[in-house]
Each structure stands twice: as structure tokens, then as C-alpha cells.
Amino acid sequence: MKLTVIGCGYLGATHAACMAELGHEVLGMDTDRDKILALGAGKAPFFERGLDELLAKHTASGRLKFTASYAEAASFADLHFLGVGTPQRTGNNAYDLTDLFAAVRRLATHIHRPAVVVGKSTVPVGTAPRVADILRGKAPAGEQVEVAWNPEFLRESFAVEDTLHPDRLVLGFAGENTHAETVLRQCFGKIIEAGTPTITTSLATAELVKGSANAFLATKISFINAIAEVCEAAGADVHQLAEALGHDARIGPRGLRPGLGFGGGCLPKDLRGFMARADELGADQALGFLREVDAINNRRRERMVDLAREQLGGTFKGKRVAVWGAAFKPDTDDIRDSPALAVAARLHRLGAEVTVYDPKALDNARKAHPELDYADNAFDAAERADLLLHLTEWPEFTGISPERLATRVTQAKVIDGRGTLDPARWRQAGWTHRALGRP
């Protein structure tokens, strides 16, 4: 098939490359010309595991191309995926749909023949009918343009895998047995034939699935972090407790990873956007508990600051703190709402001299937080440190020798915010080891 992807940020670029991998001819469209030049050269302007390889493979084969022209996109294909970003609106928790609607309007004016426009962006329920109204009102093809919704469920650092081998495929349509359904089933034919559970539903249900999934995941993470607070007070080990809970088939182990909490460009924003839309619909009481979920998550960062203050004798003044991690999670350079950087910046404001190291996110961190110091490796970050904070669980950190590292620091003290450093190993090497949710 021939298809376009409108908006080539994290979601759109990944979707475009993966659709080419499935055998389609794909044209990615974005108004950022620098981004288009980079993608056209087979290189993503961000780090996502496996994506550059797909981009290079399919730009070289000619199966994947990029443009900054809406007119070219509309003439190239009759199947258009919307991957435009929907950030949190300034001043409140709702989604900002400005860029999404602007893209739909500009695309619509060039659609002269029957087409299917598929939303992938995370949006508040009720957005799809507004997209349909814009297309009917502005597209020369008018009523011959159908709208469908196909929410994404990508995990950063697993986005390629999650696109090509999803754990479910959700397809939302305005009616039953539509032309849009026939087109999308053809588009995703290889994925469906592989046995992927495929749910065909209404537009409203499809829109709600992504927000509901992220709200549930956030609840699970915050639940185990709330239990971590109880464990600290009781002298229990939250990691062992989480392992025991995970063996219950009704609960499962995924998402029960206690630590510093969640961040990134999706989960916090989607949680708050989901609550904001519920408020607008008059269903705010039903989701009131999600406010505490959000509060628990933010409290983990303050708890890390409190533990650091305790380890430094009650003050940050004149103290050197090494921070391992800047990305919100490993295997990405995404620092949006990063718990690690939030803690680092907070310690700096409280008077500490903070040096940060991250394997992939240093350039983004430097731009966002020029007030912090940065190092090119984990050992240099810890040079003459009074305290080490492990805040992003990159695999390289677990392989570092605590014995070697002890020779570089002023005080051998570490707080593990992610629970992946071996407490026994670090204590045997002479370190004072503390961790969230552990005695």
C-alpha cells in the first residue's frame, strides 16, 4: 500500500519506518525541514533503539521518503496517519490540540479524492468527531473522507518492537464494515495474520483506550511506590514484596517496579489529560483517585531529596553530589519530565554542586539545565563526590565496580533510586547503601 504519516516526531517517525518495514510505500510529512532532512538521510533526530537502522534501510531502498509539503502528501496516497504531538496545554492539565487541528486543516485542503485519515496521536475522547468535521468542511472530497482511530501503545526504547509486534491492535471506526476498516485491515495485514489480538470498536472507545491504559499503569506504579513508603517505615523490603505480589496472576509483575517513579513525555501528560477530560465530561469524581496517583509519583522525588539531605548531614551547602542518569528511563535520550533531572535541579537549588552523567541524554540535559555540571563518564561524575545518586537504571551502572569507584569519591555513600544496584556488593566494597523502599 501507499500511505503517509503526518507529523514525524517520536511517534510519527517510528510509525513511518515500521510501515515501510511491513512492505508499504511511505511518505513522512513534517513542517520542520531540519527534521525532514535528517530523517531523509536515514537518521532520527532523537535516540530510539533500532530506529536508525530501519530509517537507513528503507530510505536507501526508496520505500520511505520524507517531505515538508501537505500537497505532496495528499497526492501521494489515500491513507493518512496523524502522528502530530499533543502536549499538555500551558496553564492546565488538558491536551493542547492546536498543532493536531492545524495539521488536519492544512491536509484537508489538498484532499480531492476518497481518503482515510487515521488518528494515532493521544487525544481526549471526542476529538475524532472534531477531526471529521474539519475534513468534511475543508476537504474538496468532503464526505468521501473517512476518519478512523488507531491509538499507539509505544514504550520508549521498545517503540520499534511495539509497532511491529504489538500486544494488541485497536481500530476505531464511525460505523460497522466501513471502507476505513477494509483499508486498515489491509494495512496491518501482516500484524493481524501473526495472531495479534485485534479489537474493532467505536471512535470514542478507541480514543479512551490509550488514556485508560496509561492511567492504570500509573496507578500500578504509584501503588507499589506508596507501599515502598510503608516498607521504609516498617523496615521491610519493597522489592521482595513486589516480587511476591507479581506471582499473583491477577496482579502480575509488570509495572510493579518500585523506585523514583515515572516520567517521560507520555505517562504524566496522559494521566493529567485523562483527568482533565473526565472533569469536562462531569465524571471527575470517578477518577478522583488519579490525583493521588500523580501526587504519590511526585512525592518520590521529594523523598529522594530528603534521603540525600539525611546522608549529607542535613545540608547541601558545599557538598558535591554525583547523579547517574538524566533520561527519564534507560535506552532513550528523552528527558521530558525526567525524575532524575528534577532531583538534580532541586539539589542544585538547595546549594549542592551537582554533576550529571548519562550515556545518551547529556546533550538534551545540558540544553534544559545549563546550571548543572556534566561529565563524560560515570567515574568522572563521581570524582570527589560526597554522595552518589543512581537515578536512571542504565545497564552500565550495574556493571561498575564499587571498589574502583570508592577510590574516586570523598565519601562512599550511594542512594539507589531505581533498586538495581546490588546492596550486598556495594556494602562489601565499603559503601553506605540506601534505597527507596529498603531498610
PDB file of C-alpha atoms in Angstrom, residues 86-368:
ATOM      1  CA  THR A  86      -0.468  16.716  21.604  1.00  0.00           C
ATOM      2  CA  PRO A  87       1.440  18.279  24.519  1.00  0.00           C
ATOM      3  CA  GLN A  88      -0.040  19.405  27.808  1.00  0.00           C
ATOM      4  CA  ARG A  89      -1.723  22.771  27.485  1.00  0.00           C
ATOM      5  CA  THR A  90       0.068  25.677  29.141  1.00  0.00           C
ATOM      6  CA  GLY A  91      -1.627  26.597  32.405  1.00  0.00           C
ATOM      7  CA  ASN A  92      -3.688  23.428  32.928  1.00  0.00           C
ATOM      8  CA  ASN A  93      -3.649  19.661  32.540  1.00  0.00           C
ATOM      9  CA  ALA A  94      -5.649  19.371  29.311  1.00  0.00           C
ATOM     10  CA  TYR A  95      -4.187  18.324  25.963  1.00  0.00           C
ATOM     11  CA  ASP A  96      -3.170  21.084  23.572  1.00  0.00           C
ATOM     12  CA  LEU A  97      -4.678  20.050  20.230  1.00  0.00           C
ATOM     13  CA  THR A  98      -3.633  23.203  18.361  1.00  0.00           C
ATOM     14  CA  ASP A  99      -0.984  21.546  16.205  1.00  0.00           C
ATOM     15  CA  LEU A 100      -3.131  18.490  15.512  1.00  0.00           C
ATOM     16  CA  PHE A 101      -6.110  20.503  14.256  1.00  0.00           C
ATOM     17  CA  ALA A 102      -3.840  22.833  12.271  1.00  0.00           C
ATOM     18  CA  ALA A 103      -2.295  19.820  10.524  1.00  0.00           C
ATOM     19  CA  VAL A 104      -5.743  18.372   9.729  1.00  0.00           C
ATOM     20  CA  ARG A 105      -6.894  21.701   8.242  1.00  0.00           C
ATOM     21  CA  ARG A 106      -3.803  22.016   6.053  1.00  0.00           C
ATOM     22  CA  LEU A 107      -4.003  18.426   4.869  1.00  0.00           C
ATOM     23  CA  ALA A 108      -7.744  18.665   4.191  1.00  0.00           C
ATOM     24  CA  THR A 109      -7.453  21.454   1.633  1.00  0.00           C
ATOM     25  CA  HIS A 110      -5.424  19.127  -0.614  1.00  0.00           C
ATOM     26  CA  ILE A 111      -7.637  16.004  -0.415  1.00  0.00           C
ATOM     27  CA  HIS A 112      -9.519  15.804  -3.722  1.00  0.00           C
ATOM     28  CA  ARG A 113     -10.421  12.103  -3.757  1.00  0.00           C
ATOM     29  CA  PRO A 114     -11.742   9.486  -1.313  1.00  0.00           C
ATOM     30  CA  ALA A 115      -9.333   9.003   1.592  1.00  0.00           C
ATOM     31  CA  VAL A 116      -8.984   7.538   5.071  1.00  0.00           C
ATOM     32  CA  VAL A 117      -7.445   9.679   7.821  1.00  0.00           C
ATOM     33  CA  VAL A 118      -6.336   7.700  10.874  1.00  0.00           C
ATOM     34  CA  GLY A 119      -5.557   9.291  14.217  1.00  0.00           C
ATOM     35  CA  LYS A 120      -2.663   7.833  16.200  1.00  0.00           C
ATOM     36  CA  SER A 121      -1.998  10.817  18.460  1.00  0.00           C
ATOM     37  CA  THR A 122      -3.099  10.528  22.080  1.00  0.00           C
ATOM     38  CA  VAL A 123      -6.156  12.756  22.433  1.00  0.00           C
ATOM     39  CA  PRO A 124      -9.109  13.377  24.752  1.00  0.00           C
ATOM     40  CA  VAL A 125     -12.219  11.419  23.915  1.00  0.00           C
ATOM     41  CA  GLY A 126     -14.381  13.363  21.486  1.00  0.00           C
ATOM     42  CA  THR A 127     -11.500  14.537  19.284  1.00  0.00           C
ATOM     43  CA  ALA A 128     -12.221  12.209  16.337  1.00  0.00           C
ATOM     44  CA  PRO A 129     -15.626  13.796  15.500  1.00  0.00           C
ATOM     45  CA  ARG A 130     -13.947  17.227  15.514  1.00  0.00           C
ATOM     46  CA  VAL A 131     -11.315  15.924  13.092  1.00  0.00           C
ATOM     47  CA  ALA A 132     -14.097  14.520  10.908  1.00  0.00           C
ATOM     48  CA  ASP A 133     -15.923  17.875  10.926  1.00  0.00           C
ATOM     49  CA  ILE A 134     -12.781  19.697   9.799  1.00  0.00           C
ATOM     50  CA  LEU A 135     -12.178  17.221   6.985  1.00  0.00           C
ATOM     51  CA  ARG A 136     -15.784  17.340   5.764  1.00  0.00           C
ATOM     52  CA  GLY A 137     -15.784  21.136   5.861  1.00  0.00           C
ATOM     53  CA  LYS A 138     -12.422  21.808   4.229  1.00  0.00           C
ATOM     54  CA  ALA A 139     -11.570  18.828   2.010  1.00  0.00           C
ATOM     55  CA  PRO A 140     -12.733  19.092  -1.625  1.00  0.00           C
ATOM     56  CA  ALA A 141     -13.580  15.363  -1.320  1.00  0.00           C
ATOM     57  CA  GLY A 142     -15.948  16.227   1.543  1.00  0.00           C
ATOM     58  CA  GLU A 143     -17.995  13.253   2.777  1.00  0.00           C
ATOM     59  CA  GLN A 144     -15.698  10.852   0.928  1.00  0.00           C
ATOM     60  CA  VAL A 145     -13.036  11.314   3.608  1.00  0.00           C
ATOM     61  CA  GLU A 146     -13.419   8.803   6.467  1.00  0.00           C
ATOM     62  CA  VAL A 147     -11.886   9.103   9.931  1.00  0.00           C
ATOM     63  CA  ALA A 148     -10.614   6.163  11.980  1.00  0.00           C
ATOM     64  CA  TRP A 149      -8.608   5.933  15.198  1.00  0.00           C
ATOM     65  CA  ASN A 150      -5.694   3.593  15.871  1.00  0.00           C
ATOM     66  CA  PRO A 151      -4.096   4.512  19.228  1.00  0.00           C
ATOM     67  CA  GLU A 152      -0.415   3.762  19.759  1.00  0.00           C
ATOM     68  CA  PHE A 153       0.925   1.875  22.780  1.00  0.00           C
ATOM     69  CA  LEU A 154       4.638   2.522  22.359  1.00  0.00           C
ATOM     70  CA  ARG A 155       7.164   2.194  25.141  1.00  0.00           C
ATOM     71  CA  GLU A 156      10.186   4.378  24.592  1.00  0.00           C
ATOM     72  CA  SER A 157      13.258   2.218  23.867  1.00  0.00           C
ATOM     73  CA  PHE A 158      10.874  -0.535  22.663  1.00  0.00           C
ATOM     74  CA  ALA A 159       8.941   1.518  20.106  1.00  0.00           C
ATOM     75  CA  VAL A 160      10.049  -0.394  17.005  1.00  0.00           C
ATOM     76  CA  GLU A 161       9.252  -3.736  18.615  1.00  0.00           C
ATOM     77  CA  ASP A 162       5.916  -2.453  19.931  1.00  0.00           C
ATOM     78  CA  THR A 163       4.911  -1.221  16.464  1.00  0.00           C
ATOM     79  CA  LEU A 164       5.895  -4.334  14.555  1.00  0.00           C
ATOM     80  CA  HIS A 165       4.813  -6.821  17.235  1.00  0.00           C
ATOM     81  CA  PRO A 166       2.120  -5.095  19.322  1.00  0.00           C
ATOM     82  CA  ASP A 167       0.360  -6.892  22.149  1.00  0.00           C
ATOM     83  CA  ARG A 168      -2.953  -5.655  20.706  1.00  0.00           C
ATOM     84  CA  LEU A 169      -4.289  -3.641  17.782  1.00  0.00           C
ATOM     85  CA  VAL A 170      -7.191  -1.264  18.403  1.00  0.00           C
ATOM     86  CA  LEU A 171      -9.141   0.053  15.404  1.00  0.00           C
ATOM     87  CA  GLY A 172     -11.904   2.597  15.959  1.00  0.00           C
ATOM     88  CA  PHE A 173     -14.477   3.491  13.282  1.00  0.00           C
ATOM     89  CA  ALA A 174     -17.595   5.628  12.927  1.00  0.00           C
ATOM     90  CA  GLY A 175     -19.698   2.613  11.915  1.00  0.00           C
ATOM     91  CA  GLU A 176     -19.578  -1.083  11.094  1.00  0.00           C
ATOM     92  CA  ASN A 177     -18.000  -2.665   7.999  1.00  0.00           C
ATOM     93  CA  THR A 178     -16.699   0.653   6.712  1.00  0.00           C
ATOM     94  CA  HIS A 179     -14.278   1.274   3.861  1.00  0.00           C
ATOM     95  CA  ALA A 180     -11.841   2.555   6.508  1.00  0.00           C
ATOM     96  CA  GLU A 181     -11.907  -0.823   8.240  1.00  0.00           C
ATOM     97  CA  THR A 182     -11.143  -2.646   4.990  1.00  0.00           C
ATOM     98  CA  VAL A 183      -8.198  -0.314   4.327  1.00  0.00           C
ATOM     99  CA  LEU A 184      -6.727  -0.624   7.818  1.00  0.00           C
ATOM    100  CA  ARG A 185      -7.065  -4.386   7.912  1.00  0.00           C
ATOM    101  CA  GLN A 186      -5.127  -4.479   4.660  1.00  0.00           C
ATOM    102  CA  CYS A 187      -2.522  -2.059   6.034  1.00  0.00           C
ATOM    103  CA  PHE A 188      -1.996  -4.117   9.189  1.00  0.00           C
ATOM    104  CA  GLY A 189      -2.467  -7.444   7.432  1.00  0.00           C
ATOM    105  CA  LYS A 190       0.891  -8.942   8.439  1.00  0.00           C
ATOM    106  CA  ILE A 191       0.389  -7.930  12.068  1.00  0.00           C
ATOM    107  CA  ILE A 192      -3.142  -9.359  12.161  1.00  0.00           C
ATOM    108  CA  GLU A 193      -2.067 -12.583  10.416  1.00  0.00           C
ATOM    109  CA  ALA A 194       0.646 -13.016  13.068  1.00  0.00           C
ATOM    110  CA  GLY A 195      -2.146 -13.527  15.613  1.00  0.00           C
ATOM    111  CA  THR A 196      -2.186 -10.088  17.218  1.00  0.00           C
ATOM    112  CA  PRO A 197      -5.440  -9.589  19.165  1.00  0.00           C
ATOM    113  CA  THR A 198      -7.425  -7.058  17.121  1.00  0.00           C
ATOM    114  CA  ILE A 199     -10.228  -5.054  18.717  1.00  0.00           C
ATOM    115  CA  THR A 200     -12.631  -3.274  16.380  1.00  0.00           C
ATOM    116  CA  THR A 201     -14.660  -0.663  18.200  1.00  0.00           C
ATOM    117  CA  SER A 202     -16.163   2.822  18.119  1.00  0.00           C
ATOM    118  CA  LEU A 203     -14.141   6.015  17.753  1.00  0.00           C
ATOM    119  CA  ALA A 204     -14.851   7.037  21.356  1.00  0.00           C
ATOM    120  CA  THR A 205     -13.733   3.690  22.783  1.00  0.00           C
ATOM    121  CA  ALA A 206     -10.563   3.699  20.698  1.00  0.00           C
ATOM    122  CA  GLU A 207      -9.748   7.212  21.940  1.00  0.00           C
ATOM    123  CA  LEU A 208     -10.285   6.153  25.560  1.00  0.00           C
ATOM    124  CA  VAL A 209      -8.134   3.010  25.435  1.00  0.00           C
ATOM    125  CA  LYS A 210      -4.738   4.765  25.457  1.00  0.00           C
ATOM    126  CA  GLY A 211      -5.627   7.125  28.312  1.00  0.00           C
ATOM    127  CA  SER A 212      -7.142   4.288  30.308  1.00  0.00           C
ATOM    128  CA  ALA A 213      -4.093   2.075  29.804  1.00  0.00           C
ATOM    129  CA  ASN A 214      -1.677   4.772  30.926  1.00  0.00           C
ATOM    130  CA  ALA A 215      -3.852   5.715  33.891  1.00  0.00           C
ATOM    131  CA  PHE A 216      -3.900   2.073  35.014  1.00  0.00           C
ATOM    132  CA  LEU A 217      -0.124   1.703  34.577  1.00  0.00           C
ATOM    133  CA  ALA A 218       0.477   4.926  36.504  1.00  0.00           C
ATOM    134  CA  THR A 219      -1.796   3.636  39.266  1.00  0.00           C
ATOM    135  CA  LYS A 220       0.149   0.365  39.472  1.00  0.00           C
ATOM    136  CA  ILE A 221       3.497   2.168  39.663  1.00  0.00           C
ATOM    137  CA  SER A 222       2.286   4.635  42.261  1.00  0.00           C
ATOM    138  CA  PHE A 223       0.688   1.841  44.271  1.00  0.00           C
ATOM    139  CA  ILE A 224       3.990  -0.001  44.708  1.00  0.00           C
ATOM    140  CA  ASN A 225       5.751   3.289  45.468  1.00  0.00           C
ATOM    141  CA  ALA A 226       3.175   4.062  48.147  1.00  0.00           C
ATOM    142  CA  ILE A 227       3.883   0.615  49.601  1.00  0.00           C
ATOM    143  CA  ALA A 228       7.589   1.497  49.468  1.00  0.00           C
ATOM    144  CA  GLU A 229       6.910   4.354  51.884  1.00  0.00           C
ATOM    145  CA  VAL A 230       5.258   1.897  54.259  1.00  0.00           C
ATOM    146  CA  CYS A 231       8.188  -0.519  53.853  1.00  0.00           C
ATOM    147  CA  GLU A 232      10.693   2.165  54.790  1.00  0.00           C
ATOM    148  CA  ALA A 233       8.708   2.976  57.903  1.00  0.00           C
ATOM    149  CA  ALA A 234       8.394  -0.700  58.841  1.00  0.00           C
ATOM    150  CA  GLY A 235      11.912  -1.845  57.917  1.00  0.00           C
ATOM    151  CA  ALA A 236      10.625  -4.090  55.109  1.00  0.00           C
ATOM    152  CA  ASP A 237      11.977  -4.632  51.581  1.00  0.00           C
ATOM    153  CA  VAL A 238       9.613  -3.385  48.865  1.00  0.00           C
ATOM    154  CA  HIS A 239      11.480  -5.229  46.083  1.00  0.00           C
ATOM    155  CA  GLN A 240      10.913  -8.591  47.711  1.00  0.00           C
ATOM    156  CA  LEU A 241       7.327  -7.603  48.453  1.00  0.00           C
ATOM    157  CA  ALA A 242       6.784  -6.631  44.782  1.00  0.00           C
ATOM    158  CA  GLU A 243       8.210  -9.975  43.659  1.00  0.00           C
ATOM    159  CA  ALA A 244       5.755 -11.795  45.900  1.00  0.00           C
ATOM    160  CA  LEU A 245       2.824  -9.735  44.586  1.00  0.00           C
ATOM    161  CA  GLY A 246       3.852 -10.313  40.989  1.00  0.00           C
ATOM    162  CA  HIS A 247       3.345 -14.057  41.279  1.00  0.00           C
ATOM    163  CA  ASP A 248      -0.373 -13.453  41.781  1.00  0.00           C
ATOM    164  CA  ALA A 249      -1.819 -13.969  38.279  1.00  0.00           C
ATOM    165  CA  ARG A 250      -4.474 -11.349  38.983  1.00  0.00           C
ATOM    166  CA  ILE A 251      -1.784  -8.721  39.580  1.00  0.00           C
ATOM    167  CA  GLY A 252       1.285  -9.734  37.538  1.00  0.00           C
ATOM    168  CA  PRO A 253       4.859  -8.449  37.840  1.00  0.00           C
ATOM    169  CA  ARG A 254       4.870  -5.818  35.072  1.00  0.00           C
ATOM    170  CA  GLY A 255       4.657  -2.280  36.383  1.00  0.00           C
ATOM    171  CA  LEU A 256       5.478  -3.327  39.954  1.00  0.00           C
ATOM    172  CA  ARG A 257       8.933  -1.753  39.891  1.00  0.00           C
ATOM    173  CA  PRO A 258       9.353   0.486  42.922  1.00  0.00           C
ATOM    174  CA  GLY A 259      11.696   3.433  42.751  1.00  0.00           C
ATOM    175  CA  LEU A 260      11.850   7.090  41.825  1.00  0.00           C
ATOM    176  CA  GLY A 261       8.614   6.978  39.843  1.00  0.00           C
ATOM    177  CA  PHE A 262       7.564   7.564  36.256  1.00  0.00           C
ATOM    178  CA  GLY A 263       8.328  10.432  33.909  1.00  0.00           C
ATOM    179  CA  GLY A 264       8.642  10.998  30.174  1.00  0.00           C
ATOM    180  CA  GLY A 265       6.508  12.713  27.589  1.00  0.00           C
ATOM    181  CA  CYS A 266       3.520  10.365  27.769  1.00  0.00           C
ATOM    182  CA  LEU A 267       2.606   8.849  31.119  1.00  0.00           C
ATOM    183  CA  PRO A 268       2.467  12.030  33.280  1.00  0.00           C
ATOM    184  CA  LYS A 269       0.844  14.068  30.490  1.00  0.00           C
ATOM    185  CA  ASP A 270      -1.682  11.364  29.621  1.00  0.00           C
ATOM    186  CA  LEU A 271      -2.615  10.818  33.260  1.00  0.00           C
ATOM    187  CA  ARG A 272      -3.325  14.529  33.732  1.00  0.00           C
ATOM    188  CA  GLY A 273      -5.021  14.890  30.358  1.00  0.00           C
ATOM    189  CA  PHE A 274      -7.261  11.920  31.137  1.00  0.00           C
ATOM    190  CA  MET A 275      -8.309  13.553  34.403  1.00  0.00           C
ATOM    191  CA  ALA A 276      -8.889  16.910  32.705  1.00  0.00           C
ATOM    192  CA  ARG A 277     -11.206  15.374  30.110  1.00  0.00           C
ATOM    193  CA  ALA A 278     -13.104  13.489  32.814  1.00  0.00           C
ATOM    194  CA  ASP A 279     -13.619  16.835  34.563  1.00  0.00           C
ATOM    195  CA  GLU A 280     -15.021  18.322  31.349  1.00  0.00           C
ATOM    196  CA  LEU A 281     -17.408  15.403  30.995  1.00  0.00           C
ATOM    197  CA  GLY A 282     -18.610  15.724  34.581  1.00  0.00           C
ATOM    198  CA  ALA A 283     -17.004  12.422  35.596  1.00  0.00           C
ATOM    199  CA  ASP A 284     -14.318  13.955  37.810  1.00  0.00           C
ATOM    200  CA  GLN A 285     -15.403  12.084  40.950  1.00  0.00           C
ATOM    201  CA  ALA A 286     -14.964   8.740  39.208  1.00  0.00           C
ATOM    202  CA  LEU A 287     -11.288   9.471  38.569  1.00  0.00           C
ATOM    203  CA  GLY A 288     -10.518  11.468  41.704  1.00  0.00           C
ATOM    204  CA  PHE A 289      -8.126   8.754  42.893  1.00  0.00           C
ATOM    205  CA  LEU A 290      -5.824   9.527  39.972  1.00  0.00           C
ATOM    206  CA  ARG A 291      -4.892  12.820  41.615  1.00  0.00           C
ATOM    207  CA  GLU A 292      -3.353  10.855  44.476  1.00  0.00           C
ATOM    208  CA  VAL A 293      -1.611   8.605  41.934  1.00  0.00           C
ATOM    209  CA  ASP A 294       0.017  11.718  40.462  1.00  0.00           C
ATOM    210  CA  ALA A 295       0.833  13.082  43.921  1.00  0.00           C
ATOM    211  CA  ILE A 296       2.493   9.823  45.024  1.00  0.00           C
ATOM    212  CA  ASN A 297       4.660   9.894  41.923  1.00  0.00           C
ATOM    213  CA  ASN A 298       5.830  13.445  42.598  1.00  0.00           C
ATOM    214  CA  ARG A 299       6.429  12.618  46.261  1.00  0.00           C
ATOM    215  CA  ARG A 300       9.092  10.069  45.282  1.00  0.00           C
ATOM    216  CA  ARG A 301      11.304  12.866  44.041  1.00  0.00           C
ATOM    217  CA  GLU A 302      10.997  14.755  47.306  1.00  0.00           C
ATOM    218  CA  ARG A 303      11.715  11.549  49.206  1.00  0.00           C
ATOM    219  CA  MET A 304      14.974  11.199  47.282  1.00  0.00           C
ATOM    220  CA  VAL A 305      15.891  14.774  48.183  1.00  0.00           C
ATOM    221  CA  ASP A 306      15.127  14.063  51.848  1.00  0.00           C
ATOM    222  CA  LEU A 307      17.273  10.909  51.836  1.00  0.00           C
ATOM    223  CA  ALA A 308      20.122  12.818  50.206  1.00  0.00           C
ATOM    224  CA  ARG A 309      19.906  15.561  52.809  1.00  0.00           C
ATOM    225  CA  GLU A 310      19.981  12.939  55.565  1.00  0.00           C
ATOM    226  CA  GLN A 311      23.095  11.280  54.110  1.00  0.00           C
ATOM    227  CA  LEU A 312      24.846  14.647  53.841  1.00  0.00           C
ATOM    228  CA  GLY A 313      24.318  15.576  57.459  1.00  0.00           C
ATOM    229  CA  GLY A 314      21.331  17.857  56.993  1.00  0.00           C
ATOM    230  CA  THR A 315      22.686  20.360  54.464  1.00  0.00           C
ATOM    231  CA  PHE A 316      23.610  20.553  50.780  1.00  0.00           C
ATOM    232  CA  LYS A 317      25.779  23.649  51.164  1.00  0.00           C
ATOM    233  CA  GLY A 318      29.303  22.946  49.922  1.00  0.00           C
ATOM    234  CA  LYS A 319      28.507  19.295  49.122  1.00  0.00           C
ATOM    235  CA  ARG A 320      29.328  17.544  45.844  1.00  0.00           C
ATOM    236  CA  VAL A 321      26.633  15.189  44.522  1.00  0.00           C
ATOM    237  CA  ALA A 322      27.069  12.841  41.569  1.00  0.00           C
ATOM    238  CA  VAL A 323      23.932  11.905  39.654  1.00  0.00           C
ATOM    239  CA  TRP A 324      23.892   8.854  37.409  1.00  0.00           C
ATOM    240  CA  GLY A 325      21.114   9.378  34.911  1.00  0.00           C
ATOM    241  CA  ALA A 326      19.373  12.217  33.082  1.00  0.00           C
ATOM    242  CA  ALA A 327      16.925  10.426  30.775  1.00  0.00           C
ATOM    243  CA  PHE A 328      13.565   9.546  32.293  1.00  0.00           C
ATOM    244  CA  LYS A 329      14.310   5.856  31.596  1.00  0.00           C
ATOM    245  CA  PRO A 330      17.187   3.841  30.088  1.00  0.00           C
ATOM    246  CA  ASP A 331      17.724   3.338  26.336  1.00  0.00           C
ATOM    247  CA  THR A 332      16.386   6.767  25.384  1.00  0.00           C
ATOM    248  CA  ASP A 333      17.651  10.348  25.278  1.00  0.00           C
ATOM    249  CA  ASP A 334      14.230  11.703  26.315  1.00  0.00           C
ATOM    250  CA  ILE A 335      14.448  13.991  29.351  1.00  0.00           C
ATOM    251  CA  ARG A 336      10.834  15.169  29.401  1.00  0.00           C
ATOM    252  CA  ASP A 337       9.598  15.222  32.997  1.00  0.00           C
ATOM    253  CA  SER A 338      12.671  13.221  33.990  1.00  0.00           C
ATOM    254  CA  PRO A 339      12.664  12.325  37.701  1.00  0.00           C
ATOM    255  CA  ALA A 340      16.479  12.186  37.619  1.00  0.00           C
ATOM    256  CA  LEU A 341      16.871  15.733  36.316  1.00  0.00           C
ATOM    257  CA  ALA A 342      14.106  17.010  38.579  1.00  0.00           C
ATOM    258  CA  VAL A 343      16.051  15.745  41.605  1.00  0.00           C
ATOM    259  CA  ALA A 344      19.377  17.036  40.264  1.00  0.00           C
ATOM    260  CA  ALA A 345      17.962  20.516  39.658  1.00  0.00           C
ATOM    261  CA  ARG A 346      16.337  20.556  43.087  1.00  0.00           C
ATOM    262  CA  LEU A 347      19.629  19.679  44.800  1.00  0.00           C
ATOM    263  CA  HIS A 348      21.377  22.446  42.859  1.00  0.00           C
ATOM    264  CA  ARG A 349      18.793  24.979  44.036  1.00  0.00           C
ATOM    265  CA  LEU A 350      19.385  23.811  47.605  1.00  0.00           C
ATOM    266  CA  GLY A 351      23.102  24.578  47.330  1.00  0.00           C
ATOM    267  CA  ALA A 352      24.719  21.326  46.193  1.00  0.00           C
ATOM    268  CA  GLU A 353      27.319  21.119  43.450  1.00  0.00           C
ATOM    269  CA  VAL A 354      25.733  18.564  41.127  1.00  0.00           C
ATOM    270  CA  THR A 355      27.482  16.644  38.349  1.00  0.00           C
ATOM    271  CA  VAL A 356      25.370  14.523  35.998  1.00  0.00           C
ATOM    272  CA  TYR A 357      26.288  11.675  33.673  1.00  0.00           C
ATOM    273  CA  ASP A 358      24.014   9.831  31.234  1.00  0.00           C
ATOM    274  CA  PRO A 359      25.031   7.561  28.338  1.00  0.00           C
ATOM    275  CA  LYS A 360      22.647   9.145  25.801  1.00  0.00           C
ATOM    276  CA  ALA A 361      20.853  12.196  27.196  1.00  0.00           C
ATOM    277  CA  LEU A 362      23.692  14.592  28.049  1.00  0.00           C
ATOM    278  CA  ASP A 363      23.116  16.953  25.097  1.00  0.00           C
ATOM    279  CA  ASN A 364      19.423  17.317  25.897  1.00  0.00           C
ATOM    280  CA  ALA A 365      20.147  17.701  29.611  1.00  0.00           C
ATOM    281  CA  ARG A 366      22.719  20.441  29.000  1.00  0.00           C
ATOM    282  CA  LYS A 367      20.194  22.440  26.969  1.00  0.00           C
ATOM    283  CA  ALA A 368      17.451  22.063  29.564  1.00  0.00           C
TER     284      ALA A 368
END
